[in-house]
Amino acid sequence: MERYDPSAIEPKWRAWWEERGLHHPDLHDTARKCYALVMFSYPSGDRLHIGHWYSYVPADAWARMRRMQGLNVFEPVGFDAFGLPAENYAIKHNAHPADFTERNMAYMRTQLRDMGAMYDWAREVVTCHPGYYKWTQWLFLQLFHAGLAYRREAPVNWCPRDETVLANEQVTPQGTCERCGTPVTRRDLTQWFFRITEYADRLLEGLDRIDWPEKTKTLQRNWIGRSEGAEIRFAVEGRPELEIEVFTTRADTLFGATYLVLAPEHPLVDRITAPDHAGAVEAYRERARRMTEIERTSTVKEKTGEFTGAHAVHPLTGERLPIWVADYVLVSYGTGAIMGVPAHDQRDLDFATRFGLRVREVIEPAREDDDGRAPRTPSRSAGEDDDRAGDAHALVAEGVLVNSGRYDGMRSADAAREITRELERRGAGRPAVKTKLRDWLISRQRYWGAPIPIVHCPACGPVAVPEGELPVLLPYDVDFSLGEGGTSPLGRSESFRRARCPRCGGEGERDLDTMDTFVDSAWYFLRYLSPHDDARAWDPALVDAWCPVDMYVGGIDHATMHLLYARFTIKALHDLGHVGFDEPFRSLRHQGTITRGGAKMSKRWGNVVAPEEYIPLYGTDALRLYLLFGFTFEQGGDWEDSGLHGASRFLNRVWRVYTRNAGLWPGATAPSEQRPDAREPRAGAGPRKPGSSVGGRGPAGPDGVGKSAAERSAARRELDRARHHAILHATQDLERFSFNTALSRMMELVNAVHRFEGDPGDAQEGAFAADSEDGALLRSVLEDLVRLLAPVAPHLAEELWHRAGREESILEAGWPEHDPRILATDEVTVVVQVDGRVRDQMRIPRDLPEHEVRRRAIDHGRIPALLDGREVAQVVVVPNRLVNVVTSGAREKIG
RNA sequence: GCCGAAGUGGCGGAACUGGUAGACGCGCACGACUCAAAAUCGUGUACCCGAGAGGGUGUGUGGGUUCGACUCCCACCUUCGGCACCA
């Protein structure tokens, strides 16, 4: 029998698909559109390994099933080609990032083609090509004109020796420069931001409307970090013109505030600090300024700070509260100032303990016994907690107020509301909402990115480059190496730097930074639909017809970056009238990680699984099958060569069952013989005559292998049932990305076919005549099987489909449908238990009335004997599944 | 520290809204074919007792709810991931 040889089959069908243009959907046919997207690759130097396949193959399998279900599937591909790794590589190897990137993409394209996915290569997008980044710049300008892009000072990591900006990745965990070991400092540069914070509430709200993993939504919610609370204003003693505004989520603890803290960068620090404290405070601020983010957060344990010498006035009690400066308060969150409530905040307690500040308890734990009404008197005895070892703990939980004047006895939530209301009446506070989310800093002091299309004019300020002058081309010939002073490599190109102001025509300077690559990837899925359009960023009609993306597949590592930025970008574009939808990705799925030897694959560990090593041995289809069957999609797992073996073995089984039954398709010839350009057929693959068996060994009688007519008929019923069972479950499972169980259903079907064929000695070489009842059934079951398998092993499926005499691609063959009538068998097996123990099974008509099931169960088999005269206390009936007879003695027995 | 996910045979992993735990596959054992091996096909395979029929125990640990719990509730242990002074 002809051997299964993937290396002969797979390239042939890929070429055929390409030739027939099967993977280029008509984008104007939008009635049954399906946009299947994967996170595009990053050509940074690492070739695609099996980890990439693990994301792309399942996505493609899903898309293929959708296609066969009759949807018009668009499955594009492209490259996220700008970015730091390419630039670093180029610096290290004295190459150019553009050349390096092109080389990598060329290699990765062949890798991606080997995968046999339905990629529409005609619509490839590459973010580093001027035809693309022109429109990234256009996008920037839309946000700029709408006031959603703005400039302000922000710190960067600065290496004083190399005189250059460092990305976070270039700073070691010790806070030194990765290249020269010099301690990194912070430096403030004026940089561009996108106002993502303005969309915080809408980004939260939108999560409720999309089919994303809960885990991912939670990550985004936490990242946005919305808190409701109050802003409270404190007067500064002796300085009626000054006020310090703090943010708190616990206005109920206001009476417990014993001091205030300003962040070192807070603008009021200079103005309130008493002259005799100015030196110390300034020194403290200087120290904080020099510290990198990493240092500042690595000293988590010990709190530091400095007293300003000034005092604030408590808005309700009029008490004097000392004002401190400390770096445990962040300028970037809230108002950059807090009220210190040591009794009810652990950080404040640590700080107060360190500096000997007062601690005042104002919250008692609520008691359970009174329903809604708080206890009148505090009940905790003094000194109860005095002997606690180690660090003191603050009572952070909500409770009931004490030591809070007329708010005593009130519950936290009510008190917070009442106190805020009172402050508002006095003009000293108001309810407020804060988020952890910061505006999106998009300036990069890097070469390999899209230039920011702005000219800085001494007279007019930052001015947009007119749309007609886009793209602002990234100059090729630039010294982008580190060092040599200055901030951005583009500043070293005189011709790039100099520009006329678009507004006044005067001498200006281009913005020398490039954009964060997340800007490139925030909109690429819009460009896929019209990648060659020079006149506009995208075709609004196409985009509105095809978006949002129906299924997006990629790693969860982008949960709070790419996935958030893309959502923001689309919402902004929606508000500006550029797109008609405001969520980019309707459904989202994350693949797990494939490890090897328990470790994440990386070049450094030398444990990368390279697909091209395995394809010559097992074929692409086996690799696809293993990835889909060997793991749980969202979990991933450890790579095992033996698993690939097993996958290959299954494909061989399918191959053999088909080829030995080739006689079921009279007149069909192997496709290798239909096509003159195909490879030489292997020995033994000659044309078959109708009804003849290839090996001529088995009997080819109308009723198959030596069984009675009744037995054959029962066997047919069983096979048919197995078929419809497999179709139903495999389809459901593929739809919900449960590829491993979908495949197990297909394997069960192959097993059922084997059983149907009977004694392998006889069935070996096609025992069924094409015109027999058995043969007809087997033929149609095998055709359904190969269609189910098509998303997983597309090459093999295509080959077998054509061997069955089909001219069209299996993609056009339609998806098999199950017949519910065949699955709804007239009888069901019901488990019979007595007191929770399985005692018997019985076959009964489906959907028998409950009282009848009950009666039969009690009378059934050994059950009467087991009851042994005991009274039946209860009978539980689970329709079509189980009956449990509970006797009156059961409870006592257990007790 | 906070948030999230997960602990099931020798292994990868199944089990829909509580209803025969271990589907499907890998591995292993035995058998068939073979001079032999590979490949292929068949049978078995959670653990313990038993020749067998059968019985008992089992989904990280300890409790609970239920006729019935991998599934729900409480407490704890372990692993992985995210955030990390966010007031």
XYZ file of N, CA, C and O in Angstrom, chain A residues 428-577:
600
model
N -14.396 72.546 51.555
C -13.087 71.970 51.851
C -12.909 70.584 51.252
O -11.980 69.872 51.607
N -13.794 70.206 50.344
C -13.603 68.882 49.743
C -14.729 68.548 48.806
O -15.716 69.276 48.683
N -14.581 67.430 48.125
C -15.616 66.962 47.185
C -15.322 65.507 46.823
O -14.182 65.043 46.949
N -16.350 64.787 46.386
C -16.115 63.416 45.935
C -15.195 63.429 44.718
O -15.242 64.371 43.932
N -14.356 62.401 44.566
C -13.428 62.375 43.438
C -13.127 60.936 43.056
O -13.258 60.018 43.863
N -12.757 60.756 41.796
C -12.386 59.439 41.278
C -10.976 59.526 40.719
O -10.650 60.484 40.017
N -10.138 58.583 41.079
C -8.762 58.567 40.556
C -8.481 57.218 39.912
O -9.096 56.213 40.269
N -7.532 57.220 38.998
C -7.113 55.950 38.397
C -5.603 55.814 38.482
O -4.876 56.803 38.535
N -5.173 54.558 38.464
C -3.737 54.287 38.427
C -3.183 54.504 37.032
O -1.997 54.722 36.847
N -4.062 54.335 36.056
C -3.652 54.480 34.666
C -2.999 55.839 34.439
O -3.494 56.852 34.903
N -1.869 55.836 33.727
C -1.203 57.093 33.384
C -1.374 57.323 31.899
O -1.584 56.390 31.145
N -1.171 58.576 31.508
C -1.214 58.838 30.072
C -0.089 58.084 29.377
O 0.932 57.764 29.980
N -0.319 57.807 28.130
C 0.566 56.924 27.356
C 1.717 57.745 26.792
O 1.518 58.566 25.893
N 2.892 57.514 27.312
C 4.101 58.195 26.839
C 4.551 57.525 25.542
O 4.926 56.352 25.550
N 4.487 58.254 24.439
C 4.796 57.608 23.154
C 6.126 58.050 22.549
O 6.556 57.509 21.539
N 6.800 59.027 23.143
C 8.087 59.459 22.582
C 9.176 58.451 22.903
O 9.278 57.982 24.036
N 9.957 58.125 21.897
C 11.112 57.261 22.126
C 12.339 57.946 21.550
O 12.324 58.387 20.406
N 13.398 57.998 22.339
C 14.619 58.644 21.880
C 15.446 57.600 21.133
O 16.539 57.234 21.517
N 14.855 57.100 20.053
C 15.388 55.955 19.329
C 15.353 56.235 17.852
O 14.573 57.074 17.389
N 16.146 55.482 17.119
C 16.161 55.626 15.671
C 15.060 54.808 15.001
O 14.309 55.304 14.156
N 14.938 53.528 15.396
C 14.151 52.591 14.600
C 12.674 52.644 14.966
O 12.149 51.769 15.668
N 12.018 53.709 14.484
C 10.597 53.880 14.726
C 10.057 54.933 13.771
O 10.802 55.497 12.965
N 8.776 55.171 13.860
C 8.160 56.171 12.977
C 8.410 57.560 13.541
O 8.061 57.836 14.695
N 9.009 58.460 12.749
C 9.251 59.821 13.240
C 7.944 60.514 13.595
O 6.908 60.286 12.959
N 8.006 61.338 14.626
C 6.825 62.086 15.048
C 6.678 63.289 14.116
O 7.605 64.090 13.995
N 5.545 63.419 13.452
C 5.414 64.408 12.377
C 5.121 65.812 12.884
O 4.050 66.367 12.641
N 6.088 66.376 13.588
C 5.924 67.697 14.190
C 7.182 68.512 13.908
O 8.287 67.973 13.947
N 6.971 69.791 13.596
C 8.105 70.703 13.485
C 8.010 71.699 14.641
O 6.937 72.245 14.904
N 9.125 71.861 15.346
C 9.142 72.811 16.450
C 9.645 74.145 15.930
O 10.753 74.240 15.419
N 8.788 75.139 16.062
C 9.113 76.456 15.525
C 9.319 77.415 16.696
O 8.494 77.429 17.621
N 10.379 78.187 16.677
C 10.617 79.116 17.793
C 9.459 80.094 17.953
O 9.136 80.498 19.068
N 8.818 80.395 16.863
C 7.726 81.371 16.928
C 6.373 80.719 17.198
O 5.592 81.192 18.018
N 6.092 79.593 16.531
C 4.746 79.006 16.608
C 4.640 77.829 17.574
O 3.541 77.323 17.798
N 5.754 77.344 18.083
C 5.702 76.160 18.935
C 5.618 74.902 18.092
O 6.002 74.906 16.924
N 5.101 73.803 18.674
C 4.997 72.558 17.898
C 3.901 72.658 16.843
O 2.764 72.985 17.171
N 4.265 72.418 15.595
C 3.326 72.550 14.493
C 3.247 71.236 13.731
O 4.272 70.605 13.466
N 2.036 70.826 13.381
C 1.845 69.566 12.664
C 2.403 69.666 11.250
O 2.229 70.675 10.583
N 3.055 68.618 10.818
C 3.449 68.525 9.417
C 2.162 68.332 8.603
O 1.348 67.474 8.954
N 1.956 69.120 7.549
C 0.712 68.968 6.780
C 0.574 67.568 6.200
O 1.576 66.946 5.833
N -0.647 67.113 6.157
C -0.918 65.752 5.698
C -0.289 65.445 4.351
O 0.231 64.369 4.120
N -0.323 66.425 3.470
C 0.216 66.230 2.127
C 1.716 65.983 2.117
O 2.256 65.476 1.130
N 2.379 66.340 3.202
C 3.837 66.156 3.238
C 4.243 64.856 3.920
O 5.430 64.572 4.071
N 3.277 64.086 4.326
C 3.610 62.792 4.931
C 3.994 61.806 3.831
O 3.514 61.943 2.714
N 4.792 60.829 4.106
C 5.412 60.590 5.402
C 6.619 61.471 5.662
O 7.278 61.898 4.730
N 6.881 61.723 6.944
C 8.184 62.244 7.333
C 9.104 61.041 7.315
O 8.992 60.146 8.150
N 9.937 60.986 6.283
C 10.743 59.776 6.068
C 11.815 59.612 7.124
O 12.471 60.590 7.511
N 11.968 58.395 7.549
C 13.058 58.066 8.458
C 14.332 57.988 7.607
O 14.411 57.173 6.690
N 15.299 58.859 7.866
C 16.514 58.815 7.032
C 17.262 57.509 7.231
O 17.347 56.999 8.352
N 17.771 56.979 6.137
C 18.471 55.704 6.222
C 19.852 55.889 6.838
O 20.269 55.125 7.689
N 20.504 56.947 6.397
C 21.918 57.102 6.716
C 22.106 57.927 7.973
O 22.404 59.110 7.909
N 21.909 57.310 9.121
C 22.006 58.025 10.385
C 22.892 57.238 11.324
O 22.849 56.005 11.342
N 23.687 57.940 12.081
C 24.459 57.267 13.116
C 23.549 57.067 14.315
O 23.280 57.972 15.073
N 23.050 55.841 14.429
C 22.070 55.579 15.502
C 22.702 54.885 16.688
O 22.021 54.399 17.576
N 24.033 54.821 16.713
C 24.677 54.158 17.845
C 24.483 54.982 19.109
O 24.114 56.148 19.068
N 24.723 54.369 20.224
C 24.586 55.064 21.497
C 25.744 56.036 21.670
O 26.743 55.988 20.968
N 25.601 56.903 22.654
C 26.696 57.774 23.007
C 26.734 59.026 22.146
O 25.762 59.370 21.476
N 27.825 59.719 22.188
C 28.068 60.900 21.368
C 27.174 62.061 21.767
O 26.988 62.977 20.995
N 26.651 62.050 22.944
C 25.884 63.201 23.397
C 24.525 63.301 22.742
O 24.154 62.484 21.916
N 23.770 64.301 23.128
C 22.448 64.495 22.548
C 21.462 63.497 23.115
O 21.798 62.687 23.966
N 20.258 63.562 22.647
C 19.257 62.668 23.180
C 18.799 61.654 22.149
O 18.847 60.465 22.389
N 18.389 62.101 20.968
C 17.849 61.179 19.984
C 18.788 61.060 18.793
O 19.330 62.053 18.324
N 18.954 59.856 18.277
C 19.851 59.648 17.135
C 19.486 60.522 15.939
O 20.365 60.963 15.209
N 18.192 60.772 15.764
C 17.782 61.550 14.591
C 18.360 62.970 14.629
O 18.475 63.621 13.593
N 18.731 63.424 15.832
C 19.314 64.749 15.945
C 20.653 64.860 15.244
O 21.139 65.959 14.964
N 21.248 63.723 14.974
C 22.571 63.749 14.331
C 22.482 63.873 12.820
O 23.479 63.986 12.149
N 21.263 63.786 12.302
C 21.109 63.970 10.865
C 20.705 65.421 10.611
O 19.575 65.822 10.884
N 21.621 66.182 10.114
C 21.389 67.600 9.902
C 20.226 67.800 8.926
O 19.349 68.630 9.133
N 20.204 66.999 7.867
C 19.179 67.185 6.838
C 17.797 66.840 7.375
O 16.798 67.409 6.962
N 17.748 65.891 8.303
C 16.454 65.541 8.885
C 15.990 66.644 9.833
O 14.849 67.089 9.799
N 16.930 67.078 10.623
C 16.641 67.995 11.707
C 16.057 69.323 11.219
O 15.077 69.811 11.786
N 16.644 69.876 10.189
C 16.240 71.213 9.749
C 14.942 71.139 8.952
O 14.791 70.298 8.080
N 14.026 72.027 9.292
C 12.765 72.044 8.567
C 12.147 73.420 8.670
O 12.383 74.151 9.639
N 11.365 73.755 7.684
C 10.650 75.038 7.718
C 9.381 74.848 8.535
O 8.739 73.793 8.465
N 9.020 75.868 9.247
C 7.764 75.795 9.990
C 6.603 75.803 9.005
O 6.502 76.713 8.175
N 5.737 74.811 9.070
C 4.616 74.750 8.120
C 3.675 75.944 8.266
O 2.950 76.256 7.341
N 3.718 76.605 9.424
C 2.775 77.693 9.621
C 3.350 79.029 9.165
O 2.753 79.719 8.360
N 4.560 79.372 9.680
C 5.088 80.702 9.381
C 6.235 80.663 8.369
O 6.707 81.701 7.925
N 6.681 79.474 8.035
C 7.755 79.381 7.042
C 9.134 79.645 7.603
O 10.122 79.582 6.874
N 9.183 79.943 8.889
C 10.483 80.237 9.495
C 11.307 78.979 9.721
O 10.850 77.852 9.507
N 12.495 79.199 10.170
C 13.426 78.115 10.447
C 12.935 77.329 11.665
O 12.697 77.913 12.723
N 12.776 76.020 11.522
C 12.339 75.207 12.655
C 13.158 73.934 12.763
O 14.108 73.735 12.017
N 12.748 73.101 13.692
C 13.464 71.839 13.876
C 12.441 70.729 14.011
O 11.449 70.852 14.718
N 12.716 69.622 13.334
C 11.791 68.497 13.449
C 11.834 67.897 14.845
O 12.865 67.947 15.515
N 10.740 67.297 15.237
C 10.768 66.498 16.454
C 11.723 65.339 16.199
O 11.648 64.676 15.156
N 12.626 65.118 17.122
C 13.706 64.157 16.871
C 13.398 62.766 17.419
O 14.198 61.848 17.264
N 12.252 62.624 18.070
C 11.913 61.318 18.643
C 11.085 60.505 17.658
O 10.517 61.029 16.704
N 11.034 59.220 17.925
C 10.172 58.347 17.141
C 9.050 57.842 18.058
O 9.107 58.006 19.273
N 8.070 57.217 17.443
C 6.924 56.787 18.237
C 7.130 55.370 18.790
O 7.730 54.518 18.141
N 6.588 55.178 19.975
C 6.478 53.851 20.572
C 5.899 52.876 19.534
O 4.946 53.210 18.830
N 6.471 51.679 19.468
C 5.960 50.731 18.468
C 4.527 50.299 18.767
O 3.849 49.774 17.896
N 4.074 50.526 19.987
C 2.681 50.184 20.283
C 1.701 51.092 19.539
O 0.533 50.758 19.414
N 2.203 52.244 19.070
C 1.351 53.075 18.219
C 1.180 52.374 16.859
O 0.083 52.316 16.306
N 2.279 51.821 16.341
C 2.202 51.083 15.073
C 1.166 49.969 15.155
O 0.383 49.747 14.235
N 1.203 49.240 16.267
C 0.363 48.043 16.360
C -1.035 48.349 16.885
O -1.850 47.447 17.015
N -1.304 49.616 17.153
C -2.628 49.963 17.682
C -3.687 50.012 16.588
O -4.871 50.063 16.878
N -3.258 50.001 15.334
C -4.248 50.161 14.262
C -3.974 49.276 13.058
O -4.677 49.373 12.055
N -3.005 48.356 13.123
C -2.592 47.610 11.922
C -3.715 46.783 11.328
O -3.770 46.548 10.126
N -4.633 46.344 12.200
C -5.733 45.497 11.719
C -6.694 46.285 10.846
O -7.499 45.695 10.138
N -6.637 47.606 10.910
C -7.447 48.410 9.979
C -6.771 48.467 8.611
O -7.418 48.448 7.565
N -5.459 48.514 8.628
C -4.686 48.647 7.396
C -4.723 47.381 6.550
O -4.611 47.432 5.329
N -4.848 46.246 7.202
C -4.882 44.978 6.473
C -5.945 44.973 5.373
O -5.827 44.300 4.373
N -7.011 45.734 5.601
C -8.129 45.662 4.668
C -7.861 46.423 3.376
O -8.518 46.171 2.362
N -6.918 47.367 3.411
C -6.549 48.066 2.166
C -5.093 48.505 2.268
O -4.799 49.692 2.323
N -4.189 47.535 2.284
C -2.789 47.841 2.599
C -2.073 48.678 1.528
O -1.037 49.249 1.815
N -2.620 48.737 0.331
C -1.891 49.427 -0.736
C -2.479 50.791 -1.063
O -2.052 51.434 -2.000
N -3.462 51.206 -0.279
C -4.130 52.480 -0.541
C -3.201 53.643 -0.180
O -2.869 53.836 0.986
N -2.805 54.432 -1.191
C -1.910 55.559 -0.918
C -2.664 56.808 -0.495
O -2.065 57.768 -0.049
N -3.960 56.776 -0.668
C -4.722 58.007 -0.475
C -5.282 58.156 0.929
O -5.641 59.240 1.350
N -5.366 57.053 1.653
C -5.934 57.145 2.990
C -5.453 55.971 3.844
O -5.007 54.953 3.322
N -5.589 56.172 5.141
C -5.072 55.162 6.077
C -5.842 53.861 5.946
O -5.287 52.781 6.055
N -7.139 53.973 5.748
C -7.955 52.790 5.539
C -9.218 53.182 4.814
O -9.549 54.376 4.718
N -9.899 52.177 4.327
C -11.144 52.389 3.612
C -12.283 52.307 4.628
O -12.552 51.231 5.176
N -12.926 53.416 4.934
C -13.918 53.408 6.014
C -15.048 52.409 5.782
O -15.521 51.783 6.738
N -15.433 52.253 4.523
C -16.534 51.321 4.255
C -16.106 49.896 4.580
O -16.824 49.134 5.241
N -14.908 49.518 4.132
C -14.410 48.169 4.404
C -14.213 47.955 5.900
O -14.573 46.916 6.450
N -13.610 48.955 6.525
C -13.300 48.821 7.948
C -14.587 48.670 8.753
O -14.683 47.828 9.646
N -15.582 49.453 8.420
C -16.832 49.346 9.176
C -17.566 48.046 8.894
O -18.301 47.537 9.736
N -17.336 47.503 7.698
C -17.993 46.236 7.380
C -17.285 45.054 8.045
O -17.930 44.090 8.446
N -15.961 45.135 8.158
C -15.195 43.975 8.627
C -14.840 44.016 10.106
O -14.484 42.996 10.699
N -14.889 45.181 10.699
C -14.507 45.283 12.102
C -15.758 45.431 12.954
O -16.790 45.848 12.438
N -15.689 45.125 14.239
C -14.507 44.643 14.939
C -14.053 43.254 14.481
O -14.833 42.498 13.907
N -12.796 42.998 14.762
C -12.197 41.695 14.505
C -13.019 40.628 15.229
O -13.371 40.796 16.397
N -13.332 39.539 14.524
C -14.191 38.521 15.133
C -13.436 37.646 16.122
O -13.991 37.236 17.133
N -12.210 37.309 15.778
C -11.438 36.448 16.698
C -9.986 36.906 16.672
O -9.368 36.964 15.614
N -9.483 37.241 17.834
C -8.106 37.706 17.952
C -7.371 36.714 18.849
O -7.830 36.393 19.946
N -6.235 36.216 18.366
C -5.490 35.215 19.117
C -4.071 35.715 19.359
O -3.399 36.172 18.424
N -3.644 35.645 20.595
C -2.280 36.058 20.914
C -2.013 35.925 22.395
O -2.892 35.539 23.160
N -0.797 36.270 22.789
C -0.365 36.055 24.170
C -1.013 37.013 25.146
O -1.357 38.144 24.799
N -1.137 36.547 26.365
C -1.732 37.385 27.407
C -0.742 38.433 27.898
O -1.106 39.372 28.592
N 0.521 38.290 27.523
C 1.527 39.246 27.970
C 1.227 40.664 27.473
O 1.779 41.629 27.983
N 0.347 40.784 26.500
C 0.023 42.109 25.999
C -1.234 42.698 26.654
O -1.739 43.713 26.189
N -1.697 42.054 27.705
C -2.986 42.426 28.285
C -3.084 43.908 28.625
O -4.094 44.544 28.360
N -2.035 44.462 29.201
C -2.137 45.854 29.645
C -1.349 46.800 28.747
O -1.179 47.966 29.078
N -0.854 46.273 27.633
C -0.135 47.169 26.725
C -0.869 47.220 25.390
O -1.804 47.976 25.236
N -0.430 46.372 24.458
C -1.037 46.418 23.134
C -2.566 46.376 23.180
O -3.238 47.163 22.504
N -3.097 45.472 23.977
C -4.550 45.290 23.976
C -5.281 46.499 24.562
O -6.427 46.769 24.224
N -4.613 47.206 25.443
C -5.232 48.402 26.011
C -5.065 49.581 25.050
O -6.002 50.353 24.819
N -3.874 49.698 24.482
C -3.595 50.808 23.566
C -4.480 50.730 22.324
O -4.965 51.745 21.830
N -4.673 49.514 21.819
C -5.508 49.365 20.631
C -6.949 49.748 20.960
O -7.622 50.402 20.159
N -7.406 49.371 22.131
C -8.776 49.732 22.514
C -8.919 51.247 22.627
O -9.887 51.831 22.161
N -7.941 51.874 23.264
C -7.974 53.331 23.380
C -7.981 53.988 21.998
O -8.787 54.880 21.719
N -7.084 53.534 21.137
C -6.944 54.141 19.819
C -8.256 54.054 19.047
O -8.690 55.020 18.425
N -8.877 52.896 19.098
C -10.132 52.724 18.365
C -11.230 53.604 18.954
O -12.020 54.207 18.234
N -11.243 53.714 20.266
C -12.263 54.583 20.876
C -12.051 56.033 20.460
O -13.013 56.754 20.157
N -10.796 56.456 20.441
C -10.509 57.832 20.023
C -10.915 58.028 18.559
O -11.566 59.016 18.209
N -10.543 57.067 17.706
C -10.895 57.179 16.288
C -12.414 57.175 16.104
O -12.943 57.847 15.218
N -13.076 56.410 16.942
C -14.532 56.383 16.893
C -15.101 57.765 17.216
O -15.953 58.293 16.502
N -14.572 58.373 18.283
C -15.081 59.676 18.682
C -14.786 60.754 17.646
O -15.510 61.735 17.532
N -13.691 60.556 16.900
C -13.329 61.547 15.883
C -14.041 61.274 14.564
O -13.780 61.942 13.567
N -14.890 60.239 14.573
C -15.682 59.966 13.376
C -14.958 59.170 12.306
O -15.425 59.094 11.174
